Structure formats: structure tokens, C-alpha cells
Short mmCIF file of C-alpha atoms and ligand atoms in Angstrom, two decimals:
data_model
loop_
_atom_site.label_atom_id
_atom_site.label_comp_id
_atom_site.label_asym_id
_atom_site.label_seq_id
_atom_site.Cartn_x
_atom_site.Cartn_y
_atom_site.Cartn_z
CA MET A 1 8.11 -25.90 22.55
CA GLN A 2 5.51 -26.25 19.78
CA LYS A 3 2.69 -23.89 18.74
CA ILE A 4 0.11 -26.36 19.99
CA ASP A 5 1.60 -26.23 23.51
CA VAL A 6 1.12 -22.44 23.57
CA VAL A 7 -2.45 -22.79 22.29
CA LYS A 8 -3.24 -25.43 24.94
CA HIS A 9 -1.79 -23.21 27.65
CA ILE A 10 -3.80 -20.15 26.60
CA LEU A 11 -7.00 -22.14 26.19
CA ARG A 12 -6.49 -24.23 29.33
CA HIS A 13 -9.60 -22.77 30.99
CA THR A 14 -11.83 -23.31 27.99
CA SER A 15 -12.80 -26.72 26.66
CA LEU A 16 -11.97 -26.77 22.98
CA GLY A 17 -15.02 -26.84 20.75
CA SER A 18 -17.48 -27.63 23.55
CA PHE A 19 -19.25 -24.34 22.97
CA PHE A 20 -19.57 -22.47 19.76
CA CYS A 21 -21.70 -19.59 18.61
CA GLY A 22 -22.39 -20.69 15.03
CA GLU A 23 -20.31 -17.94 13.48
CA GLY A 24 -17.54 -15.56 14.52
CA SER A 25 -16.36 -12.47 12.67
CA ALA A 26 -13.90 -9.64 13.27
CA PHE A 27 -11.98 -6.82 11.56
CA ALA A 28 -8.28 -6.10 12.15
CA PRO A 29 -6.26 -3.23 10.67
CA SER A 30 -3.10 -3.74 8.71
CA ASN A 31 0.03 -2.23 10.27
CA VAL A 32 3.24 -0.64 9.05
CA ALA A 33 6.36 -1.08 11.14
CA LEU A 34 8.27 2.15 11.82
CA CYS A 35 10.94 0.10 13.56
CA LYS A 36 10.96 -3.31 11.89
CA TYR A 37 10.74 -6.87 13.10
CA TRP A 38 13.49 -8.59 11.14
CA GLY A 39 14.86 -11.86 12.50
CA LYS A 40 13.55 -14.61 14.77
CA ARG A 41 15.10 -16.20 17.80
CA ASP A 42 12.52 -19.03 17.62
CA LEU A 43 11.26 -20.05 14.19
CA GLU A 44 8.41 -22.21 15.44
CA LEU A 45 6.84 -19.61 17.75
CA ASN A 46 7.76 -16.52 15.69
CA LEU A 47 9.69 -15.05 18.60
CA PRO A 48 11.65 -11.99 17.44
CA VAL A 49 15.28 -11.10 17.99
CA THR A 50 14.25 -7.53 18.85
CA SER A 51 11.18 -5.54 19.81
CA SER A 52 9.45 -3.55 17.05
CA LEU A 53 7.00 -0.66 16.74
CA SER A 54 4.21 -0.07 14.25
CA ILE A 55 1.28 2.13 13.34
CA SER A 56 -2.04 0.48 12.52
CA LEU A 57 -3.76 1.58 9.34
CA GLY A 58 -7.25 2.64 10.48
CA ASN A 59 -9.83 1.11 8.17
CA LYS A 60 -7.28 -0.61 5.88
CA GLY A 61 -7.28 -4.24 6.84
CA THR A 62 -9.13 -7.53 6.82
CA PHE A 63 -12.56 -8.71 7.89
CA THR A 64 -12.79 -12.45 8.56
CA LYS A 65 -15.92 -14.56 9.05
CA ILE A 66 -15.66 -18.16 10.14
CA LYS A 67 -18.04 -21.08 10.77
CA HIS A 68 -18.14 -24.87 10.89
CA GLU A 69 -19.20 -26.17 7.48
CA GLY A 70 -18.67 -28.99 4.96
CA THR A 71 -16.41 -32.01 4.80
CA THR A 72 -13.26 -30.07 3.99
CA ASP A 73 -12.03 -26.53 4.75
CA ASN A 74 -13.04 -23.83 2.29
CA TYR A 75 -11.27 -20.50 2.09
CA ILE A 76 -12.76 -17.59 0.14
CA VAL A 77 -10.74 -14.41 -0.31
CA ASN A 78 -12.58 -11.34 -1.66
CA GLY A 79 -15.23 -13.68 -3.10
CA VAL A 80 -12.75 -16.02 -4.82
CA VAL A 81 -12.41 -19.65 -3.67
CA ILE A 82 -8.76 -20.50 -2.96
CA GLY A 83 -7.58 -23.96 -4.08
CA GLN A 84 -6.33 -26.32 -1.35
CA GLU A 85 -2.91 -26.46 -3.05
CA ALA A 86 -2.26 -22.72 -2.86
CA GLN A 87 0.49 -21.75 -0.44
CA PHE A 88 -1.92 -19.40 1.31
CA ALA A 89 -4.49 -22.19 1.89
CA LYS A 90 -1.84 -24.52 3.29
CA ARG A 91 -0.64 -21.89 5.74
CA LEU A 92 -4.18 -21.13 6.85
CA LYS A 93 -5.08 -24.82 7.29
CA GLU A 94 -1.97 -25.41 9.38
CA PHE A 95 -3.05 -22.56 11.64
CA MET A 96 -6.69 -23.72 11.86
CA ASP A 97 -5.45 -27.21 12.85
CA LEU A 98 -4.20 -25.68 16.11
CA PHE A 99 -7.78 -24.93 17.13
CA ARG A 100 -9.82 -27.55 15.26
CA PRO A 101 -12.05 -29.85 17.31
CA HIS A 102 -12.05 -33.44 16.01
CA GLY A 103 -13.88 -33.87 12.70
CA VAL A 104 -14.64 -30.18 12.19
CA HIS A 105 -14.13 -28.27 8.92
CA TYR A 106 -14.31 -24.55 8.42
CA LEU A 107 -15.67 -22.07 5.96
CA VAL A 108 -13.41 -19.01 6.25
CA GLU A 109 -14.46 -15.90 4.32
CA ILE A 110 -11.83 -13.19 4.13
CA ASP A 111 -12.48 -9.70 2.80
CA THR A 112 -9.48 -7.47 2.59
CA ASN A 113 -8.74 -4.03 1.18
CA VAL A 114 -4.94 -4.47 1.24
CA PRO A 115 -3.12 -6.28 -1.59
CA ILE A 116 -2.18 -9.81 -0.56
CA ALA A 117 1.53 -10.69 -0.18
CA ALA A 118 2.70 -7.42 -1.75
CA GLY A 119 4.37 -6.02 1.34
CA PHE A 120 1.31 -4.29 2.82
CA ALA A 121 1.10 -6.63 5.84
CA SER A 122 -1.86 -8.65 4.58
CA SER A 123 -0.89 -11.64 6.73
CA ALA A 124 -0.70 -9.40 9.81
CA CYS A 125 -4.31 -8.23 9.58
CA GLY A 126 -5.37 -11.66 8.29
CA PHE A 127 -4.20 -13.60 11.34
CA ALA A 128 -5.21 -10.84 13.77
CA SER A 129 -8.78 -10.84 12.45
CA LEU A 130 -8.84 -14.66 12.32
CA VAL A 131 -7.96 -15.16 16.01
CA GLN A 132 -10.54 -12.57 17.01
CA ALA A 133 -13.16 -14.32 14.86
CA LEU A 134 -12.23 -17.66 16.51
CA ASN A 135 -12.47 -16.01 19.93
CA LYS A 136 -16.06 -15.11 19.10
CA LEU A 137 -16.90 -18.41 17.41
CA TYR A 138 -15.83 -20.42 20.47
CA ASP A 139 -16.72 -17.76 23.05
CA TRP A 140 -13.22 -18.00 24.58
CA ARG A 141 -13.42 -14.44 25.99
CA LEU A 142 -9.64 -14.03 25.79
CA ASP A 143 -8.08 -10.62 26.39
CA LYS A 144 -6.06 -8.77 23.75
CA LYS A 145 -2.76 -9.95 25.21
CA ASP A 146 -3.59 -13.64 24.75
CA LEU A 147 -5.11 -12.95 21.32
CA SER A 148 -1.93 -11.11 20.36
CA ILE A 149 0.15 -14.17 21.34
CA LEU A 150 -2.12 -16.46 19.30
CA ALA A 151 -1.95 -14.12 16.27
CA ARG A 152 1.87 -14.15 16.53
CA LEU A 153 1.85 -17.92 16.02
CA GLY A 154 0.30 -17.26 12.58
CA SER A 155 2.60 -14.40 11.61
CA GLY A 156 4.89 -12.37 13.83
CA SER A 157 3.72 -8.91 12.81
CA ALA A 158 0.07 -9.99 13.34
CA CYS A 159 0.51 -9.57 17.10
CA ARG A 160 0.61 -5.79 16.49
CA SER A 161 -2.58 -5.74 14.40
CA LEU A 162 -4.77 -6.47 17.43
CA PHE A 163 -4.65 -2.78 18.29
CA GLU A 164 -5.26 0.60 16.72
CA GLY A 165 -2.71 3.43 16.71
CA PHE A 166 0.93 2.96 17.67
CA VAL A 167 1.81 -0.50 18.94
CA GLU A 168 5.02 -1.87 20.41
CA TRP A 169 5.71 -5.59 20.19
CA GLN A 170 7.87 -6.38 23.16
CA ARG A 171 10.25 -9.19 22.27
CA GLY A 172 10.04 -10.83 25.73
CA ASP A 173 12.61 -13.20 27.18
CA ASN A 174 10.73 -16.41 27.94
CA GLY A 175 11.21 -19.52 25.81
CA ASP A 176 7.43 -20.09 25.61
CA GLY A 177 6.84 -16.53 24.33
CA MET A 178 4.15 -15.77 26.89
CA ASP A 179 5.80 -12.36 27.38
CA SER A 180 6.09 -11.58 23.65
CA TYR A 181 3.02 -9.65 22.46
CA GLY A 182 1.81 -6.27 21.21
CA ILE A 183 1.05 -3.36 23.54
CA LYS A 184 -0.87 -0.30 22.44
CA LEU A 185 0.98 2.98 23.02
CA GLU A 186 -0.82 6.04 24.29
CA CYS A 187 0.14 8.51 21.58
CA VAL A 188 -2.73 9.82 19.46
CA TRP A 189 -1.60 11.81 16.43
CA PRO A 190 -4.63 12.89 14.40
CA GLU A 191 -2.54 14.93 11.93
CA LEU A 192 -0.47 11.94 10.86
CA ARG A 193 -1.03 10.49 7.39
CA ILE A 194 0.28 7.30 5.81
CA GLY A 195 0.39 7.16 2.02
CA MET A 196 0.34 3.70 0.47
CA LEU A 197 2.37 3.89 -2.71
CA MET A 198 1.79 0.86 -4.91
CA VAL A 199 4.76 0.20 -7.16
CA SER A 200 3.81 -3.39 -7.97
CA ALA A 201 0.87 -5.54 -6.83
CA GLU A 202 2.63 -8.76 -7.82
CA GLU A 203 3.12 -11.42 -5.18
CA LYS A 204 6.67 -11.10 -3.90
CA ALA A 205 9.27 -13.55 -5.16
CA ILE A 206 10.53 -14.46 -1.72
CA SER A 207 8.38 -14.49 1.42
CA SER A 208 9.38 -12.26 4.31
CA ARG A 209 9.61 -15.41 6.43
CA ARG A 210 12.28 -16.93 4.18
CA ALA A 211 14.06 -13.61 3.56
CA MET A 212 14.28 -12.94 7.28
CA GLN A 213 15.85 -16.30 7.95
CA LEU A 214 18.34 -16.01 5.11
CA THR A 215 19.36 -12.59 6.41
CA VAL A 216 19.90 -13.87 9.96
CA GLU A 217 21.89 -16.87 8.73
CA THR A 218 24.04 -15.30 6.01
CA SER A 219 24.21 -11.50 6.24
CA PRO A 220 27.41 -10.19 7.86
CA LEU A 221 25.56 -6.92 8.55
CA TYR A 222 22.89 -8.56 10.71
CA ALA A 223 25.13 -8.51 13.82
CA ALA A 224 24.65 -4.72 14.03
CA TRP A 225 20.85 -4.87 13.68
CA PRO A 226 19.79 -5.42 17.35
CA ASP A 227 21.75 -2.36 18.53
CA GLN A 228 20.35 -0.25 15.72
CA VAL A 229 16.80 -1.31 16.71
CA ALA A 230 17.39 -0.49 20.37
CA ALA A 231 18.49 3.04 19.45
CA ASP A 232 15.69 3.50 16.89
CA LEU A 233 13.03 2.34 19.32
CA SER A 234 14.05 4.77 22.00
CA ASN A 235 14.18 7.64 19.46
CA ILE A 236 10.75 6.76 18.08
CA ARG A 237 9.26 6.64 21.59
CA LEU A 238 10.76 10.09 22.19
CA ALA A 239 9.39 11.36 18.87
CA LEU A 240 5.91 10.13 19.83
CA THR A 241 6.06 11.74 23.24
CA ARG A 242 7.20 15.06 21.82
CA LYS A 243 5.17 14.78 18.64
CA ASP A 244 8.39 15.43 16.77
CA PHE A 245 7.45 14.46 13.22
CA ASN A 246 10.89 15.00 11.68
CA LEU A 247 12.49 12.72 14.24
CA LEU A 248 9.82 10.07 13.69
CA GLY A 249 10.21 10.21 9.91
CA GLU A 250 14.02 10.23 9.93
CA ILE A 251 14.24 7.22 12.22
CA ALA A 252 11.53 5.23 10.42
CA GLU A 253 13.21 5.86 7.08
CA SER A 254 16.71 4.98 8.23
CA ASN A 255 15.40 1.87 10.01
CA ALA A 256 13.83 0.64 6.76
CA ILE A 257 17.00 1.41 4.79
CA SER A 258 19.07 -0.53 7.33
CA MET A 259 16.75 -3.51 7.15
CA HIS A 260 16.99 -3.64 3.37
CA THR A 261 20.77 -3.20 3.54
CA THR A 262 21.11 -6.25 5.81
CA MET A 263 19.15 -8.16 3.13
CA TRP A 264 21.35 -6.95 0.29
CA ALA A 265 24.34 -8.34 2.15
CA ALA A 266 22.71 -11.78 2.51
CA LYS A 267 23.91 -14.67 0.38
CA PRO A 268 22.31 -14.75 -2.11
CA PRO A 269 21.35 -11.05 -1.93
CA ILE A 270 17.68 -10.33 -1.34
CA VAL A 271 16.50 -7.29 -3.27
CA TYR A 272 12.85 -6.33 -3.01
CA SER A 273 13.19 -2.87 -4.58
CA LEU A 274 12.35 -2.33 -8.25
CA PRO A 275 13.58 0.59 -10.40
CA GLU A 276 10.19 2.22 -9.69
CA THR A 277 10.89 1.95 -5.96
CA PHE A 278 14.11 3.94 -6.33
CA ALA A 279 12.40 6.48 -8.59
CA ALA A 280 9.76 7.06 -5.89
CA ILE A 281 12.46 7.37 -3.19
CA ALA A 282 14.17 10.03 -5.31
CA LYS A 283 10.89 11.98 -5.48
CA VAL A 284 10.52 11.78 -1.68
CA GLN A 285 14.02 13.21 -1.32
CA GLU A 286 13.23 16.00 -3.79
CA LEU A 287 10.12 16.90 -1.80
CA ARG A 288 12.20 17.13 1.35
CA LEU A 289 14.73 19.35 -0.37
CA ALA A 290 11.83 21.59 -1.34
CA GLY A 291 10.96 21.91 2.36
CA ILE A 292 8.09 19.38 2.56
CA PRO A 293 8.68 16.94 5.43
CA VAL A 294 7.81 13.56 3.92
CA PHE A 295 9.58 10.28 4.66
CA PHE A 296 9.26 6.70 3.47
CA THR A 297 9.34 3.26 4.93
CA GLN A 298 9.41 -0.05 3.07
CA ASP A 299 8.48 -3.55 4.20
CA ALA A 300 9.45 -6.81 2.53
CA GLY A 301 8.27 -5.79 -0.94
CA PRO A 302 8.83 -3.11 -3.59
CA ASN A 303 6.04 -0.80 -2.35
CA LEU A 304 6.52 2.22 -0.13
CA GLN A 305 4.57 3.78 2.68
CA LEU A 306 4.98 7.55 2.93
CA LEU A 307 4.74 9.42 6.22
CA PHE A 308 3.60 13.04 6.29
CA LEU A 309 1.29 15.43 8.14
CA VAL A 310 -2.16 16.56 7.02
CA GLU A 311 -0.91 20.08 6.30
CA HIS A 312 1.30 18.68 3.52
CA GLU A 313 -1.22 16.21 2.11
CA GLU A 314 -2.15 18.36 -0.86
CA HIS A 315 1.47 18.94 -1.81
CA VAL A 316 2.40 15.26 -1.48
CA LEU A 317 -0.64 14.23 -3.56
CA ARG A 318 0.41 16.58 -6.35
CA VAL A 319 3.71 14.69 -6.64
CA PHE A 320 2.16 11.23 -6.03
CA PRO A 321 -1.38 11.46 -7.46
CA GLU A 322 -1.82 7.66 -7.26
CA LEU A 323 -1.16 7.65 -3.49
CA GLU A 324 -3.80 6.09 -1.24
CA VAL A 325 -3.91 8.21 1.90
CA VAL A 326 -4.74 6.45 5.17
CA LEU A 327 -5.83 8.15 8.42
CA PRO A 328 -4.45 6.06 11.28
CA PHE A 329 -6.56 8.01 13.81
CA PRO A 330 -9.93 8.58 12.19
CA ASP A 331 -11.74 9.16 15.51
CA SER A 332 -9.20 11.02 17.53
CA ASN A 333 -11.48 13.29 19.53
CA ALA A 334 -11.64 10.63 22.21
CA VAL A 335 -8.51 11.72 24.06
CA ARG A 336 -9.28 15.35 24.82
CA LEU A 337 -8.74 16.95 28.19
CA THR A 338 -10.89 19.44 30.08
CA LEU A 339 -9.07 22.76 30.36
CA VAL A 340 -9.95 24.69 33.54
CA ASP A 341 -9.14 27.99 35.27
CA GLU A 342 -7.61 28.16 38.76
CA HIS A 343 -11.11 27.71 40.27
CA ASP A 344 -11.56 24.44 38.36
CA VAL A 345 -14.16 25.96 36.04
CA MET A 346 -14.06 24.49 32.53
CA VAL A 347 -12.69 26.94 29.96
CA GLY A 348 -12.20 24.63 26.96
CA SER A 349 -10.68 21.38 25.77
CA CYS A 350 -7.36 20.29 24.31
CA GLU A 351 -5.71 17.17 22.87
CA LYS A 352 -3.93 15.27 25.66
CA LEU A 353 -0.29 15.48 24.57
CA ALA A 354 -0.62 19.06 23.34
CA ALA A 355 -1.90 20.04 26.82
CA HIS A 356 1.13 18.37 28.43
CA ILE A 357 3.61 19.90 25.99
CA GLN A 358 2.20 23.40 26.56
CA GLY A 359 1.62 22.86 30.32
CA ARG A 360 -2.04 23.97 30.14
CA LEU A 361 -4.06 23.75 33.35
CA HIS A 362 -6.51 20.82 33.12
CA ARG A 363 -8.69 18.56 35.23
CA ALA A 364 -7.43 15.17 36.40
CA PHE A 365 -8.27 12.54 39.01
CA SER A 366 -6.30 10.20 41.26
CA VAL A 367 -8.00 7.06 42.58
CA VAL A 368 -6.97 5.55 45.90
CA ILE A 369 -8.21 2.09 46.89
CA LEU A 370 -7.90 1.27 50.59
CA ARG A 371 -8.39 -1.73 52.86
CA LYS A 372 -8.11 -2.33 56.60
CA ARG A 373 -5.62 -4.88 57.97
CA ASP A 374 -6.02 -5.25 61.76
CA ASN A 375 -5.77 -1.63 62.87
CA ASN A 376 -3.73 -0.51 59.91
CA ILE A 377 -4.84 1.01 56.65
CA GLU A 378 -3.33 -0.28 53.44
CA ILE A 379 -3.35 1.35 50.03
CA LEU A 380 -3.24 -0.37 46.65
CA LEU A 381 -0.33 0.99 44.57
CA GLN A 382 0.30 0.44 40.89
CA GLN A 383 3.65 0.49 39.11
CA ARG A 384 3.21 2.43 35.87
CA SER A 385 4.04 0.64 32.64
CA ALA A 386 7.44 1.20 31.02
CA LEU A 387 5.55 2.68 28.06
CA LYS A 388 3.70 5.51 29.87
CA TYR A 389 4.22 8.94 28.31
CA HIS A 390 5.68 10.27 31.57
CA SER A 391 6.61 8.87 34.99
CA ALA A 392 7.14 5.43 33.40
CA ASN A 393 8.10 2.59 35.79
CA LEU A 394 7.30 4.64 38.92
CA TRP A 395 5.00 3.49 41.74
CA SER A 396 1.82 5.53 42.14
CA ASN A 397 -1.70 5.56 43.61
CA THR A 398 -4.16 2.92 42.37
CA CYS A 399 -4.89 4.71 39.10
CA CYS A 400 -5.02 8.17 37.49
CA GLY A 401 -6.80 9.72 34.56
CA HIS A 402 -8.49 12.70 32.95
CA PRO A 403 -12.25 13.18 32.60
CA LYS A 404 -13.28 14.04 29.05
CA PRO A 405 -14.90 17.44 28.50
CA GLY A 406 -18.36 17.32 30.10
CA GLU A 407 -17.80 13.92 31.73
CA ASP A 408 -18.71 13.25 35.37
CA ILE A 409 -15.47 12.85 37.38
CA VAL A 410 -16.65 9.95 39.57
CA ALA A 411 -18.04 7.99 36.59
CA ALA A 412 -14.83 8.61 34.60
CA ALA A 413 -12.68 7.47 37.55
CA GLU A 414 -14.73 4.28 38.14
CA GLU A 415 -14.41 3.44 34.45
CA ARG A 416 -10.66 4.14 34.44
CA LEU A 417 -10.18 1.92 37.49
CA ARG A 418 -11.76 -0.94 35.57
CA GLU A 419 -9.66 -0.24 32.45
CA GLU A 420 -6.36 -0.11 34.34
CA MET A 421 -6.76 -2.48 37.30
CA GLY A 422 -9.47 -4.83 36.01
CA PHE A 423 -12.10 -4.11 38.69
CA SER A 424 -14.29 -1.24 39.81
CA VAL A 425 -15.94 -0.15 43.07
CA PRO A 426 -18.03 2.92 43.97
CA LEU A 427 -15.77 5.93 44.56
CA THR A 428 -16.22 9.06 46.70
CA GLU A 429 -14.42 12.37 46.21
CA LEU A 430 -12.18 13.42 49.13
CA GLY A 431 -10.97 16.76 47.81
CA LYS A 432 -8.63 18.25 45.22
CA PHE A 433 -5.26 19.96 44.90
CA HIS A 434 -3.31 21.82 42.23
CA TYR A 435 0.13 20.66 41.21
CA GLN A 436 2.68 21.52 38.58
CA ALA A 437 5.72 19.49 37.58
CA LYS A 438 8.22 19.40 34.73
CA PHE A 439 9.44 16.12 33.26
CA PRO A 440 12.61 17.26 31.46
CA ASP A 441 13.46 13.76 30.15
CA VAL A 442 10.36 13.81 27.93
CA ASP A 443 9.89 17.59 27.74
CA LEU A 444 6.37 17.54 29.23
CA ILE A 445 4.70 19.67 31.89
CA GLU A 446 1.96 18.52 34.26
CA ASN A 447 -0.34 21.33 35.39
CA GLU A 448 -3.46 19.85 36.88
CA ILE A 449 -6.24 20.23 39.36
CA ASP A 450 -6.25 16.71 40.71
CA HIS A 451 -9.47 15.34 42.25
CA VAL A 452 -8.75 12.57 44.77
CA LEU A 453 -11.31 9.76 44.92
CA VAL A 454 -11.38 6.93 47.40
CA GLY A 455 -12.92 3.45 47.35
CA PHE A 456 -12.56 0.13 49.19
CA SER A 457 -11.65 -3.33 48.03
CA ASP A 458 -9.73 -6.34 49.28
CA LEU A 459 -9.01 -8.22 46.08
CA ALA A 460 -6.01 -10.56 46.20
CA ALA A 461 -5.42 -10.99 42.45
CA LEU A 462 -6.08 -8.28 39.90
CA PRO A 463 -6.40 -8.79 36.11
CA PHE A 464 -4.62 -5.48 35.46
CA ASN A 465 -4.05 -3.99 32.02
CA VAL A 466 -0.42 -4.53 30.94
CA ALA A 467 -0.54 -1.56 28.56
CA GLU A 468 -0.90 0.71 31.60
CA VAL A 469 0.39 -1.17 34.61
CA GLN A 470 3.36 -3.49 35.16
CA ASP A 471 2.76 -4.48 38.80
CA TYR A 472 0.75 -3.70 41.93
CA ARG A 473 1.13 -4.10 45.69
CA TRP A 474 -0.73 -3.35 48.94
CA VAL A 475 1.25 -1.24 51.38
CA ASP A 476 0.62 0.14 54.85
CA ILE A 477 -0.07 3.86 54.46
CA LEU A 478 2.32 4.87 57.28
CA GLU A 479 5.09 2.69 55.81
CA LEU A 480 4.45 4.34 52.47
CA GLN A 481 4.79 7.82 53.94
CA LYS A 482 8.19 6.87 55.40
CA ASP A 483 9.37 5.34 52.14
CA LEU A 484 8.22 8.41 50.20
CA GLN A 485 10.68 10.43 52.30
CA CYS A 486 13.54 7.91 52.00
CA ARG A 487 13.17 6.94 48.34
CA PRO A 488 11.18 9.68 46.54
CA GLY A 489 12.70 8.64 43.19
CA GLN A 490 10.68 5.40 43.29
CA TYR A 491 7.34 7.21 43.29
CA THR A 492 5.37 9.59 41.09
CA PHE A 493 5.68 13.27 41.84
CA TRP A 494 2.01 13.67 42.83
CA LEU A 495 1.71 10.61 45.13
CA SER A 496 2.84 12.43 48.30
CA SER A 497 0.14 15.14 47.84
CA VAL A 498 -2.50 12.45 47.27
CA ILE A 499 -1.46 10.58 50.44
CA GLU A 500 -1.39 13.82 52.47
CA LEU A 501 -4.98 14.53 51.48
CA VAL A 502 -6.05 10.96 52.27
CA GLN A 503 -4.39 11.17 55.72
CA LEU A 504 -6.11 14.46 56.41
CA LYS A 505 -9.55 13.07 55.61
CA ILE A 506 -9.01 9.51 56.73
CA SER A 507 -11.19 9.78 59.82
CA ASN A 508 -14.14 10.77 57.58
CA VAL A 509 -13.47 7.71 55.46
CA PHE A 510 -13.35 4.89 58.04
C1 DP6 B 601 9.32 -6.46 6.91
O1 DP6 B 601 5.33 -10.91 10.22
O2 DP6 B 601 5.32 -11.34 7.75
O3 DP6 B 601 7.03 -6.42 7.45
O4 DP6 B 601 6.53 -13.82 11.37
O5 DP6 B 601 7.45 -14.94 9.37
O6 DP6 B 601 5.06 -14.26 9.39
P1 DP6 B 601 6.46 -13.97 9.87
O7 DP6 B 601 6.91 -12.58 9.23
P2 DP6 B 601 6.09 -11.26 9.00
O8 DP6 B 601 7.30 -10.23 8.82
C2 DP6 B 601 7.11 -8.87 8.72
C3 DP6 B 601 8.38 -8.22 8.32
C4 DP6 B 601 8.28 -6.75 7.96
C5 DP6 B 601 8.63 -5.88 9.17
C6 DP6 B 601 7.56 -5.71 10.23
O9 DP6 B 601 6.35 -5.75 9.94
O10 DP6 B 601 7.95 -5.46 11.39
#
């Protein structure tokens, strides 16, 4: 399968070039992989051997503006016109050809605040911003999943730069790569800092694309890489759930070291590190010995990215005064929960994961969408995504969420329904209940006053959000009650209480 076949498939409902808005522009953040993408199973489509996981770099990235203009393509990077013969221009033109209506030429203006081709993922944010700019230029109205797949065709790691925060690129299994794209993870970690340590701004001698392929083809150590990634990914997910910084740092650092070791064993050996790189690594180790938790990761280049927490920023800056500190979560107040007392009266607010680690009583809602089939009542269930912070993969009511401090519960629930299931209907509150549960596998505690809201719909196909939901189904409510008794392990802990309340009030509802 060729790139153009994927593009045609994704754009099958739009007619290429028939509508355009004059100009399209977009920003995308750069990203740093904490568990690396290293090795492709399909060179043409940039399909990876393994999944990978990254953190996006807030306001460090690329802004791209694109329009139809001239008789040949023109590419301008940070105000400088790039010659047609430059490797960069050739790669960009090849990508633009996938989308180009007959006879059209582009003016592409790229402004970036990350050094190009120096191992700071400039191509990742470049292609991610480019596909979003094209999406606007041609008014495709594609969702982030399809845009992530298109960005991957430009550069693998670009599929993660469509999102802010932590992002997992799921490798997928299909030959056409339609299941290989980035998914945003829920974890918000405002205290986290990434330090960009520039050792050399020179363009790297060997591209990551070439280095990756040489490693796969010639390194005897590569055979162990997929298993290492599987273990690292599950440890990083755990570290994010528990906000365990030492675990996160240790795994990210050892993953980067393993990646570089597989390269050293390639024939010929690929060595990106310079003496200055090793000198900086030694300083990181000294800091750790002095009790300051700071770790490094390194992409395909000599530069390092340091990981540390805000409380150690001053100390780290004293040792690395040239460090550029990035805040991956500049606006992190968004995910705060409403803390309540046992009468559901607001007593404060708290960051979402902290509330679940400490088991603090907070306000939540559960949405139930119903429909009538003959004389039976059916409920719309969702299967939670494999990436949810707790109760992953389990079947549950239509959707759940937390109102922000001061937010109206019904409005928040209607909005959440749209975000998760792709539609919204007016909701009515049925009642509320208090529940507490421990999730020992992830070390979290639920302690909520759960407001149950009901609404009606009969939609056959739902454009649900894959970051939250992996599947949905309609089920007869009486059948569900029986199955809840027989196979409780298939369902979320709170679903039976929600259904009990619905049953109790059902006569008021229909
Ligand atoms: C070391 O995404 O640049 O940064 O798909 O060939 O364009 P192509 O490769 P690219 O490789 C990135 C490699 C890495 C690790 C990572 O970002 O996961």
C-alpha cells in the first residue's frame, strides 16, 4: 500500500481541492519520546515495530501557514527561503504532492522555535502543523485521529504532535495503518519540567530515518528492543497514574540508553553522542547522587532533554545555566475537581489525580442514555478505553465525568457526552449516590458523590472519541442486570448502583 492510497481513503468524503479557504495555518508542539519509536515494520507508511509514548512541549513547536501561490512551490523557514535542492524542500514537496490538486503550487511559511534536524523533533511538529494547516485550507474537517495518521505519513513521530500533554502512539496491526495513530493520555502533571540542553545545533550527520533502518537491519541487539519497549510502556503508564516521578525518569532514561545502545551495535556503528553529551550525562548523575531527582533522555542527536520537577528547577539551572526550561502543561488548572462534604456542599477543589490518589470526596456524574425497543428499555453502554487511568477496558454507563469547580452539573454532563460519544441530548438529573472503591492495580481510590443524569437517543452509529472509548453497545436493561450478577468483572464498579437508581425512577422517566 502506498501513501497516496491512505490519503485517498481518509479524504474519500471530500473532493480534493474543490473548496479552499485561501489560507490555512496551525501550530503544533514538538514532542519528546519517553519511550522511543525506533524501527519500522512498513517503511512507506512509517508504521512502527512498537508503540511509543511522548510528552508534548507546550509552546515549543512550529507554526505553519499555507496558501496556493506562484508557478512553483516556495518554502520559507523562519523568514529564509529554502532552495528547491535542499533535502528538506524535497521531503516537503513529496508530502505536498499527496494533497496537491492539478496545477497548484504552494507558498508554505514555517516559523519554528526548535532547532531544525538537531534531534529536537522539528519534523514532528513540522508535519503535525502542516496537516492541520491543510485541513483548514481545504476545509476537510478531519478529526485528530485522521490528522494523526496523515502526519505519520510525513514523519512517524509527527502523529504524536497533534496533541498536548502525554501521548501514546499505538502501533496498530493493520497493513494500511488505519489503526496506527496518537492518542492523548489523561495525565496532567503541572509540576513536570523538561529542560532542553543544546550540546550542538549542527544538522545531524545521519537522519533518524536512515539510522533507524540501519539499526533494524544490522544491529544484533535490536531483537530485544520490542520486549524492552513493552515493559517500559507499562511502567511509564503506571508512573503517570501514580505520579511517580522517579519511576518515570528511570524508565525514560534507560529506554533512551537502550535505543542508543542498539545503534552502537549497528554495522557501521551509529553514534550520535559527542564528548559534550557524555559530560552532561555525568553532571546529571552527579546531581542525582546529591539527592536531586533529574533524569535525561536523548533522541537521534547529541542533545539531551532533562526531566525534573518544578521544586528542583532552581538547583538544576544552577548546574545547567544554559538550559531552556519548557512547561509541558502551561494551563493545567483545567482538570480540577470539586471537593464536597457528605452533604454534597462544595468545600474546595483539587487536581484530578491527586484527589484519586488521596481518596478525597468529590462530585462526579454518570450519564445514562436510554431508548425504547417494543416494550423493553435499552441502555447505551460504553467500553472504556485501554488507556483510562482506572477501570480501563471495562463496560460502563454511557459516559462519566467530573464538573469543574463552580460548573453546572447538567451542562458539564451534556458537554462530556459530546466529547466522549460524539453527540449530545438534553439531560435530566435522576438522583445521586455516594460510593467508594479502591483500585489496587493502579493505587487509586474513588470517593464520589455521583449524580445520575438521563437522556434519550436512538442513534445507530456514534462518532465516539477513541481516546476515551473503545466500543459501545445497546443492551436491554433487564439483561444487563442479570449479566451484572453473572459477570461483574466485565463492568465498572459503579454501574450496578447507577442501574439500580435508574430502575427505581424509571416510571418517572417514561
Ligand atoms: C529518536 O519520526 O523522525 O526521535 O518516521 O522516519 O520520520 P521518521 O522518523 P522520526 O523518528 C523519531 C525517532 C526518535 C524517537 C521518537 O521520537 O520516538
